[in-house]
Amino acid sequence: MTTEMIMIGMSVLILVGILLHHPSRTLGIPSLLIFMGVGLMLGNGEFNFVYDDLDKTAWIGGLALNMIVFVGGINTSTDKIKVAYKEGGVLASFGVLFTTLIFGVILYALLDFDFITCLLFAAIVSSTDAAAVFSILESKKLKLKEQTDTVLEFESATNDPVAMLLVIFLTDMALSTGKSIAASDIALELVTQIGVAMVVGWLVAKVAVSLLNRIHLSEFGLIPVFVLASFVIATYGAELLGGNILLASYIAGVVIGNGIKRGQLVNLHFFNSLSWLAQALMFIVLGLQIFPQSLATVFVSSLLPALLLILVARPLAVQLCYLPFVKASWKKRLFISAIGLKGATPIVFALIPAAAGVAGSLDIVHMVFFIVLFSVFIQGGAIAPLANKLGLNRSDKE
């Protein structure tokens, strides 16, 4: 297929997904399902078109995910961070670890995978998805008491780095038969990745903000271009130096989003548009990569793990994380326990071991696909009714 046909085809798919976006919001369906469905409808083999490239899909997914996390940082005010960083930070770190361990044990009892592969599977679905959380909270127009929505947003925007590190480590362990990795090595790598990402992301973004506020560019259209270049330097510079790219993306976004004094509106519109483009490309390519005929074989075997993740692993992990926060109400704990929305992120993470050739990883990709669907429909559909039932939803007048 020629480059021209690929460009036209992707553009048509994006247009279709955008046109379906408004009716999907009316029905309460997240945009990720619409764009992914567009990719799935084309299928693999339909119209003499076959797409099957795990490496390319993983690369596109990773690039799009970086942009989505960066824009999430731009849209996050420091006031929200001050409110949510303690609870959200614990959920984003220990919550991911607890979910991985609990769900890994559950999977080991259910599936025919070895324990490391089960832990890898659990790590892939351990984080909540920022795009899904933001999309559903916005579509439902929910404003929750006790800063519950702020905690959920902060957790979903910051828990991907820990999950990504676990996926990478466990992928290496799954490929290294008989070779163990010391806990001290894992801890050192984790500290290095977090430390480098925080320093590089903050430093580059701070310099960018300082230059923009001093130079006073007369053409406002140059401001988002400058920010985009700074984003690339901050994130890929951090990765080059051994830092976690997703954490660097989020920190750079927060610093730039809260620091720019001129052209904020132009910058916000520009990057929100880029975020939508990134989501559209990522979800469509993920839909193209998944073979519909392969999904039927794992549907039944995905149902029980999905329910146990939603009803057992996530709630237990959240309750453990909230042990230090004695002032948090049981209603808030219950709501956050029940709402651990999954989105495209687990599918992108599942492509890492699949591209590396881990045994059984293709089955994991397909099972993760169904877990995401179950999460969106069950947890996404339960947000508004559960918030109302628990009395956490507040009106604009309150």
Short mmCIF file of C-alpha atoms in Angstrom, two decimals:
data_model
loop_
_atom_site.label_atom_id
_atom_site.label_comp_id
_atom_site.label_asym_id
_atom_site.label_seq_id
_atom_site.Cartn_x
_atom_site.Cartn_y
_atom_site.Cartn_z
CA MET A 1 0.00 0.00 0.00
CA THR A 2 1.34 3.43 -0.96
CA THR A 3 2.09 6.23 1.49
CA GLU A 4 -0.70 8.30 -0.06
CA MET A 5 -3.26 5.54 0.55
CA ILE A 6 -2.09 5.07 4.14
CA MET A 7 -2.39 8.81 4.86
CA ILE A 8 -5.82 9.05 3.23
CA GLY A 9 -7.03 5.89 4.96
CA MET A 10 -5.93 7.03 8.44
CA SER A 11 -7.45 10.47 7.86
CA VAL A 12 -10.78 8.93 6.84
CA LEU A 13 -10.76 6.74 9.94
CA ILE A 14 -10.05 9.75 12.17
CA LEU A 15 -12.84 11.73 10.51
CA VAL A 16 -15.29 8.89 11.09
CA GLY A 17 -14.23 8.62 14.73
CA ILE A 18 -14.66 12.38 15.25
CA LEU A 19 -18.11 12.39 13.63
CA LEU A 20 -19.14 9.57 15.99
CA HIS A 21 -17.75 11.39 19.03
CA HIS A 22 -20.82 13.54 19.77
CA PRO A 23 -23.39 10.72 19.65
CA SER A 24 -21.02 8.59 21.73
CA ARG A 25 -20.97 11.25 24.46
CA THR A 26 -24.76 11.38 24.39
CA LEU A 27 -24.83 7.63 25.04
CA GLY A 28 -22.05 7.91 27.64
CA ILE A 29 -19.60 5.83 25.59
CA PRO A 30 -15.93 6.90 25.97
CA SER A 31 -14.23 8.11 22.81
CA LEU A 32 -11.59 5.39 23.09
CA LEU A 33 -14.19 2.74 22.24
CA ILE A 34 -15.37 4.72 19.23
CA PHE A 35 -11.92 5.14 17.71
CA MET A 36 -10.90 1.58 18.55
CA GLY A 37 -14.15 0.31 17.08
CA VAL A 38 -13.40 2.15 13.85
CA GLY A 39 -10.09 0.30 13.62
CA LEU A 40 -11.72 -3.03 14.46
CA MET A 41 -14.45 -2.54 11.85
CA LEU A 42 -11.85 -2.27 9.12
CA GLY A 43 -10.51 -5.59 10.37
CA ASN A 44 -7.40 -7.41 9.32
CA GLY A 45 -7.84 -8.70 5.80
CA GLU A 46 -10.84 -6.55 4.91
CA PHE A 47 -10.56 -4.57 1.66
CA ASN A 48 -7.31 -6.42 0.91
CA PHE A 49 -5.70 -4.60 3.85
CA VAL A 50 -3.71 -6.39 6.54
CA TYR A 51 -1.98 -4.61 9.41
CA ASP A 52 0.14 -6.64 11.80
CA ASP A 53 3.18 -4.83 13.18
CA LEU A 54 3.60 -5.07 16.97
CA ASP A 55 6.77 -2.96 17.04
CA LYS A 56 5.21 -0.11 15.08
CA THR A 57 1.98 -0.28 17.10
CA ALA A 58 3.93 -0.19 20.37
CA TRP A 59 5.95 2.81 19.11
CA ILE A 60 2.85 4.74 18.01
CA GLY A 61 1.08 3.86 21.26
CA GLY A 62 4.03 4.98 23.37
CA LEU A 63 4.40 8.27 21.47
CA ALA A 64 0.68 9.01 21.77
CA LEU A 65 0.67 8.09 25.45
CA ASN A 66 3.52 10.54 26.13
CA MET A 67 1.52 13.35 24.50
CA ILE A 68 -1.68 12.46 26.40
CA VAL A 69 0.15 12.45 29.75
CA PHE A 70 1.90 15.75 28.89
CA VAL A 71 -1.43 17.43 28.06
CA GLY A 72 -2.89 15.97 31.26
CA GLY A 73 -0.09 17.75 33.11
CA ILE A 74 -0.80 21.02 31.30
CA ASN A 75 -4.43 20.81 32.39
CA THR A 76 -3.56 20.04 36.04
CA SER A 77 -3.41 23.05 38.35
CA THR A 78 -0.94 23.14 41.22
CA ASP A 79 -3.90 23.72 43.57
CA LYS A 80 -5.27 20.30 42.63
CA ILE A 81 -1.87 18.72 43.17
CA LYS A 82 -1.59 20.24 46.65
CA VAL A 83 -4.98 18.73 47.52
CA ALA A 84 -4.47 15.29 45.99
CA TYR A 85 -0.74 14.51 46.03
CA LYS A 86 -0.74 12.51 49.28
CA GLU A 87 -3.65 10.17 48.59
CA GLY A 88 -3.11 10.19 44.82
CA GLY A 89 0.62 9.61 45.19
CA VAL A 90 0.13 6.56 47.41
CA LEU A 91 -2.48 5.15 45.00
CA ALA A 92 -0.21 5.83 42.02
CA SER A 93 2.73 3.97 43.56
CA PHE A 94 1.74 1.47 46.25
CA GLY A 95 -1.68 1.01 44.67
CA VAL A 96 -0.04 -0.25 41.48
CA LEU A 97 2.28 -2.55 43.45
CA PHE A 98 -0.53 -3.97 45.62
CA THR A 99 -2.80 -4.49 42.60
CA THR A 100 -0.01 -6.29 40.75
CA LEU A 101 0.73 -8.64 43.64
CA ILE A 102 -2.92 -9.39 44.51
CA PHE A 103 -4.08 -9.83 40.94
CA GLY A 104 -0.93 -11.80 40.06
CA VAL A 105 -1.77 -14.38 42.73
CA ILE A 106 -5.37 -14.54 41.47
CA LEU A 107 -4.23 -15.08 37.88
CA TYR A 108 -1.77 -17.78 38.96
CA ALA A 109 -4.70 -19.70 40.45
CA LEU A 110 -6.83 -19.24 37.32
CA LEU A 111 -4.51 -19.46 34.32
CA ASP A 112 -1.89 -21.86 33.01
CA PHE A 113 0.85 -19.21 33.00
CA ASP A 114 3.90 -19.31 35.28
CA PHE A 115 4.00 -16.91 38.22
CA ILE A 116 6.25 -14.30 36.55
CA THR A 117 3.96 -14.16 33.52
CA CYS A 118 0.96 -13.78 35.84
CA LEU A 119 2.68 -10.90 37.62
CA LEU A 120 3.47 -9.38 34.21
CA PHE A 121 -0.19 -9.70 33.20
CA ALA A 122 -1.24 -8.09 36.49
CA ALA A 123 1.24 -5.22 36.10
CA ILE A 124 -0.12 -4.49 32.62
CA VAL A 125 -3.62 -3.82 34.00
CA SER A 126 -2.57 -2.39 37.37
CA SER A 127 -2.80 1.30 36.51
CA THR A 128 -5.87 3.42 35.87
CA ASP A 129 -6.11 5.27 32.57
CA ALA A 130 -5.97 9.07 32.51
CA ALA A 131 -7.75 9.44 29.17
CA ALA A 132 -10.61 7.17 30.29
CA VAL A 133 -11.00 8.86 33.69
CA PHE A 134 -10.94 12.40 32.27
CA SER A 135 -13.30 11.45 29.44
CA ILE A 136 -15.93 9.76 31.60
CA LEU A 137 -15.85 12.37 34.39
CA GLU A 138 -16.29 15.07 31.75
CA SER A 139 -19.05 13.27 29.86
CA LYS A 140 -20.97 12.60 33.10
CA LYS A 141 -20.32 16.19 34.27
CA LEU A 142 -19.49 14.91 37.76
CA LYS A 143 -18.15 17.08 40.55
CA LEU A 144 -17.51 14.94 43.60
CA LYS A 145 -17.31 15.78 47.29
CA GLU A 146 -14.16 15.31 49.40
CA GLN A 147 -12.02 16.07 46.31
CA THR A 148 -12.66 12.49 45.18
CA ASP A 149 -12.56 13.36 41.48
CA THR A 150 -9.29 15.26 41.97
CA VAL A 151 -7.70 12.23 43.64
CA LEU A 152 -8.86 9.95 40.82
CA GLU A 153 -7.52 12.33 38.17
CA PHE A 154 -4.17 12.71 39.94
CA GLU A 155 -3.82 8.96 40.43
CA SER A 156 -4.65 8.19 36.79
CA ALA A 157 -2.25 10.84 35.51
CA THR A 158 0.71 9.69 37.62
CA ASN A 159 0.47 5.89 38.04
CA ASP A 160 1.60 4.90 34.54
CA PRO A 161 5.38 5.26 35.25
CA VAL A 162 5.35 2.69 38.08
CA ALA A 163 3.24 0.28 36.02
CA MET A 164 5.51 0.76 33.01
CA LEU A 165 8.63 0.02 35.07
CA LEU A 166 7.04 -3.15 36.44
CA VAL A 167 6.06 -4.28 32.94
CA ILE A 168 9.59 -3.73 31.63
CA PHE A 169 11.24 -5.50 34.59
CA LEU A 170 8.86 -8.45 34.49
CA THR A 171 9.22 -8.74 30.71
CA ASP A 172 12.99 -9.04 31.18
CA MET A 173 12.47 -11.65 33.89
CA ALA A 174 10.04 -13.63 31.72
CA LEU A 175 12.60 -13.66 28.90
CA SER A 176 15.51 -14.51 31.22
CA THR A 177 14.72 -18.11 32.07
CA GLY A 178 16.50 -19.17 35.24
CA LYS A 179 17.96 -15.71 35.76
CA SER A 180 16.79 -13.80 38.81
CA ILE A 181 16.83 -10.04 39.24
CA ALA A 182 17.77 -8.75 42.69
CA ALA A 183 15.26 -6.59 44.53
CA SER A 184 18.05 -4.05 45.16
CA ASP A 185 18.58 -3.70 41.40
CA ILE A 186 14.86 -3.10 40.87
CA ALA A 187 14.77 -0.50 43.67
CA LEU A 188 17.86 1.28 42.32
CA GLU A 189 16.45 1.38 38.80
CA LEU A 190 13.12 2.66 40.10
CA VAL A 191 14.76 5.46 42.09
CA THR A 192 16.99 6.35 39.13
CA GLN A 193 14.13 6.51 36.66
CA ILE A 194 11.94 8.58 38.96
CA GLY A 195 14.77 10.90 40.05
CA VAL A 196 16.11 11.56 36.55
CA ALA A 197 12.60 12.09 35.15
CA MET A 198 11.71 14.59 37.88
CA VAL A 199 14.95 16.58 37.58
CA VAL A 200 15.15 16.69 33.78
CA GLY A 201 11.41 17.24 33.24
CA TRP A 202 11.27 20.04 35.82
CA LEU A 203 14.54 21.70 34.72
CA VAL A 204 13.82 21.81 30.97
CA ALA A 205 10.23 22.97 31.55
CA LYS A 206 11.35 25.65 34.00
CA VAL A 207 13.89 27.01 31.51
CA ALA A 208 11.24 26.98 28.75
CA VAL A 209 8.75 28.90 30.93
CA SER A 210 11.41 31.43 31.97
CA LEU A 211 12.41 32.09 28.35
CA LEU A 212 8.80 32.41 27.15
CA ASN A 213 7.90 34.83 29.95
CA ARG A 214 10.93 37.01 29.24
CA ILE A 215 11.06 37.03 25.45
CA HIS A 216 7.38 38.01 24.88
CA LEU A 217 6.94 36.50 21.43
CA SER A 218 4.76 38.82 19.34
CA GLU A 219 3.30 35.91 17.36
CA PHE A 220 1.24 33.82 19.77
CA GLY A 221 1.25 30.91 17.33
CA LEU A 222 4.95 30.39 18.06
CA ILE A 223 4.32 29.75 21.77
CA PRO A 224 2.84 26.22 21.41
CA VAL A 225 5.54 25.37 18.86
CA PHE A 226 8.20 26.40 21.39
CA VAL A 227 6.43 24.37 24.08
CA LEU A 228 6.22 21.35 21.80
CA ALA A 229 9.98 21.46 21.16
CA SER A 230 10.59 21.85 24.90
CA PHE A 231 8.33 18.85 25.58
CA VAL A 232 10.40 16.67 23.22
CA ILE A 233 13.68 17.80 24.82
CA ALA A 234 12.37 17.26 28.37
CA THR A 235 10.80 13.84 27.83
CA TYR A 236 13.19 12.19 25.42
CA GLY A 237 16.14 13.85 27.13
CA ALA A 238 15.01 12.28 30.41
CA GLU A 239 14.64 8.89 28.72
CA LEU A 240 18.09 9.22 27.15
CA LEU A 241 19.59 9.84 30.60
CA GLY A 242 17.78 6.86 32.14
CA GLY A 243 14.60 8.52 33.39
CA ASN A 244 10.99 7.47 32.97
CA ILE A 245 9.52 9.25 29.96
CA LEU A 246 5.91 9.27 31.19
CA LEU A 247 6.78 10.86 34.52
CA ALA A 248 8.95 13.43 32.77
CA SER A 249 6.04 14.18 30.42
CA TYR A 250 3.64 14.80 33.29
CA ILE A 251 6.05 16.97 35.31
CA ALA A 252 7.00 19.05 32.27
CA GLY A 253 3.31 19.53 31.48
CA VAL A 254 2.47 20.69 35.02
CA VAL A 255 5.38 23.16 35.14
CA ILE A 256 4.65 24.61 31.70
CA GLY A 257 0.87 24.65 32.13
CA ASN A 258 1.08 26.55 35.42
CA GLY A 259 4.05 28.75 34.55
CA ILE A 260 3.24 30.38 31.20
CA LYS A 261 1.87 33.92 31.60
CA ARG A 262 1.18 34.78 27.94
CA GLY A 263 -0.64 32.74 25.32
CA GLN A 264 -2.12 30.25 27.79
CA LEU A 265 -5.37 29.90 25.86
CA VAL A 266 -3.64 29.36 22.51
CA ASN A 267 -1.29 26.85 24.09
CA LEU A 268 -4.15 25.00 25.77
CA HIS A 269 -6.23 24.72 22.60
CA PHE A 270 -3.22 23.60 20.56
CA PHE A 271 -2.23 20.81 22.93
CA ASN A 272 -5.78 19.67 23.59
CA SER A 273 -6.07 19.24 19.82
CA LEU A 274 -2.80 17.29 19.73
CA SER A 275 -4.03 15.12 22.58
CA TRP A 276 -7.19 14.27 20.64
CA LEU A 277 -5.11 13.47 17.56
CA ALA A 278 -2.82 11.27 19.67
CA GLN A 279 -5.80 9.44 21.18
CA ALA A 280 -7.42 8.95 17.77
CA LEU A 281 -4.25 7.55 16.19
CA MET A 282 -3.45 5.34 19.17
CA PHE A 283 -6.92 3.82 19.50
CA ILE A 284 -7.36 3.30 15.75
CA VAL A 285 -3.97 1.61 15.38
CA LEU A 286 -4.69 -0.57 18.42
CA GLY A 287 -7.99 -1.54 16.80
CA LEU A 288 -6.21 -2.40 13.57
CA GLN A 289 -3.59 -4.46 15.40
CA ILE A 290 -6.13 -6.64 17.20
CA PHE A 291 -7.42 -9.52 15.07
CA PRO A 292 -11.20 -9.82 15.64
CA GLN A 293 -11.17 -13.54 14.88
CA SER A 294 -8.67 -14.09 17.71
CA LEU A 295 -10.81 -12.35 20.31
CA ALA A 296 -13.55 -14.98 20.47
CA THR A 297 -11.15 -17.62 21.78
CA VAL A 298 -10.31 -15.64 24.94
CA PHE A 299 -13.65 -13.94 25.68
CA VAL A 300 -14.85 -16.51 28.22
CA SER A 301 -11.43 -16.86 29.88
CA SER A 302 -11.22 -13.05 30.23
CA LEU A 303 -14.53 -12.63 32.03
CA LEU A 304 -13.63 -14.03 35.46
CA PRO A 305 -10.21 -12.29 35.69
CA ALA A 306 -11.85 -8.99 34.71
CA LEU A 307 -14.49 -9.34 37.42
CA LEU A 308 -11.92 -10.34 40.05
CA LEU A 309 -9.74 -7.36 39.12
CA ILE A 310 -12.73 -5.01 39.49
CA LEU A 311 -14.29 -6.62 42.58
CA VAL A 312 -11.30 -7.99 44.51
CA ALA A 313 -7.80 -6.83 43.46
CA ARG A 314 -8.52 -3.12 42.97
CA PRO A 315 -10.66 -2.73 46.12
CA LEU A 316 -8.13 -4.58 48.32
CA ALA A 317 -5.23 -2.51 46.96
CA VAL A 318 -7.09 0.77 47.53
CA GLN A 319 -8.12 -0.18 51.07
CA LEU A 320 -4.49 -1.00 51.91
CA CYS A 321 -3.38 2.34 50.47
CA TYR A 322 -5.94 4.23 52.57
CA LEU A 323 -4.87 2.74 55.90
CA PRO A 324 -2.75 5.85 56.74
CA PHE A 325 -5.56 8.24 55.75
CA VAL A 326 -7.88 7.72 58.70
CA LYS A 327 -9.83 10.94 58.01
CA ALA A 328 -10.99 9.75 54.58
CA SER A 329 -14.64 8.66 54.74
CA TRP A 330 -15.67 5.10 53.97
CA LYS A 331 -17.79 6.45 51.11
CA LYS A 332 -14.75 7.98 49.44
CA ARG A 333 -12.72 4.80 49.94
CA LEU A 334 -15.51 2.65 48.53
CA PHE A 335 -15.97 4.88 45.49
CA ILE A 336 -12.26 4.99 44.64
CA SER A 337 -12.06 1.22 45.21
CA ALA A 338 -14.86 0.64 42.73
CA ILE A 339 -13.64 3.09 40.08
CA GLY A 340 -10.33 1.89 38.67
CA LEU A 341 -10.97 2.65 35.01
CA LYS A 342 -8.83 0.99 32.37
CA GLY A 343 -8.27 2.42 28.89
CA ALA A 344 -5.76 2.20 26.08
CA THR A 345 -2.76 2.27 28.43
CA PRO A 346 -2.95 -1.43 29.43
CA ILE A 347 -3.21 -2.42 25.76
CA VAL A 348 -0.12 -0.34 24.96
CA PHE A 349 1.71 -1.92 27.91
CA ALA A 350 0.61 -5.39 26.76
CA LEU A 351 2.37 -4.77 23.44
CA ILE A 352 5.74 -4.46 25.22
CA PRO A 353 6.08 -8.20 26.09
CA ALA A 354 4.28 -9.12 22.85
CA ALA A 355 6.86 -7.24 20.78
CA ALA A 356 9.65 -8.81 22.88
CA GLY A 357 8.33 -12.33 22.22
CA VAL A 358 7.25 -13.40 25.72
CA ALA A 359 5.43 -16.75 25.62
CA GLY A 360 1.65 -16.33 25.78
CA SER A 361 1.86 -12.55 25.35
CA LEU A 362 -0.50 -12.45 22.36
CA ASP A 363 -3.19 -14.13 24.44
CA ILE A 364 -2.52 -11.52 27.13
CA VAL A 365 -3.03 -8.72 24.57
CA HIS A 366 -6.44 -10.11 23.61
CA MET A 367 -7.47 -10.73 27.22
CA VAL A 368 -6.41 -7.21 28.20
CA PHE A 369 -8.60 -5.90 25.38
CA PHE A 370 -11.65 -7.51 26.97
CA ILE A 371 -10.64 -6.42 30.47
CA VAL A 372 -10.54 -2.84 29.19
CA LEU A 373 -14.00 -3.23 27.63
CA PHE A 374 -15.44 -4.72 30.82
CA SER A 375 -13.86 -1.94 32.88
CA VAL A 376 -15.23 0.82 30.66
CA PHE A 377 -18.76 -0.57 30.63
CA ILE A 378 -18.95 -1.79 34.25
CA GLN A 379 -16.85 0.77 36.12
CA GLY A 380 -17.51 3.60 33.69
CA GLY A 381 -21.23 2.97 33.79
CA ALA A 382 -21.21 2.75 37.59
CA ILE A 383 -19.55 6.13 38.22
CA ALA A 384 -22.66 8.34 38.23
CA PRO A 385 -25.07 5.90 39.94
CA LEU A 386 -22.54 5.00 42.63
CA ALA A 387 -21.64 8.65 43.27
CA ASN A 388 -25.33 9.48 43.68
CA LYS A 389 -25.96 6.42 45.86
CA LEU A 390 -23.10 7.32 48.19
CA GLY A 391 -24.06 10.99 48.25
CA LEU A 392 -20.70 12.08 46.81
CA ASN A 393 -22.08 13.94 43.81
CA ARG A 394 -22.55 17.66 44.37
CA SER A 395 -24.40 20.22 42.30
CA ASP A 396 -22.81 23.38 40.94
CA LYS A 397 -24.61 25.38 43.60
CA GLU A 398 -22.95 23.59 46.49
#
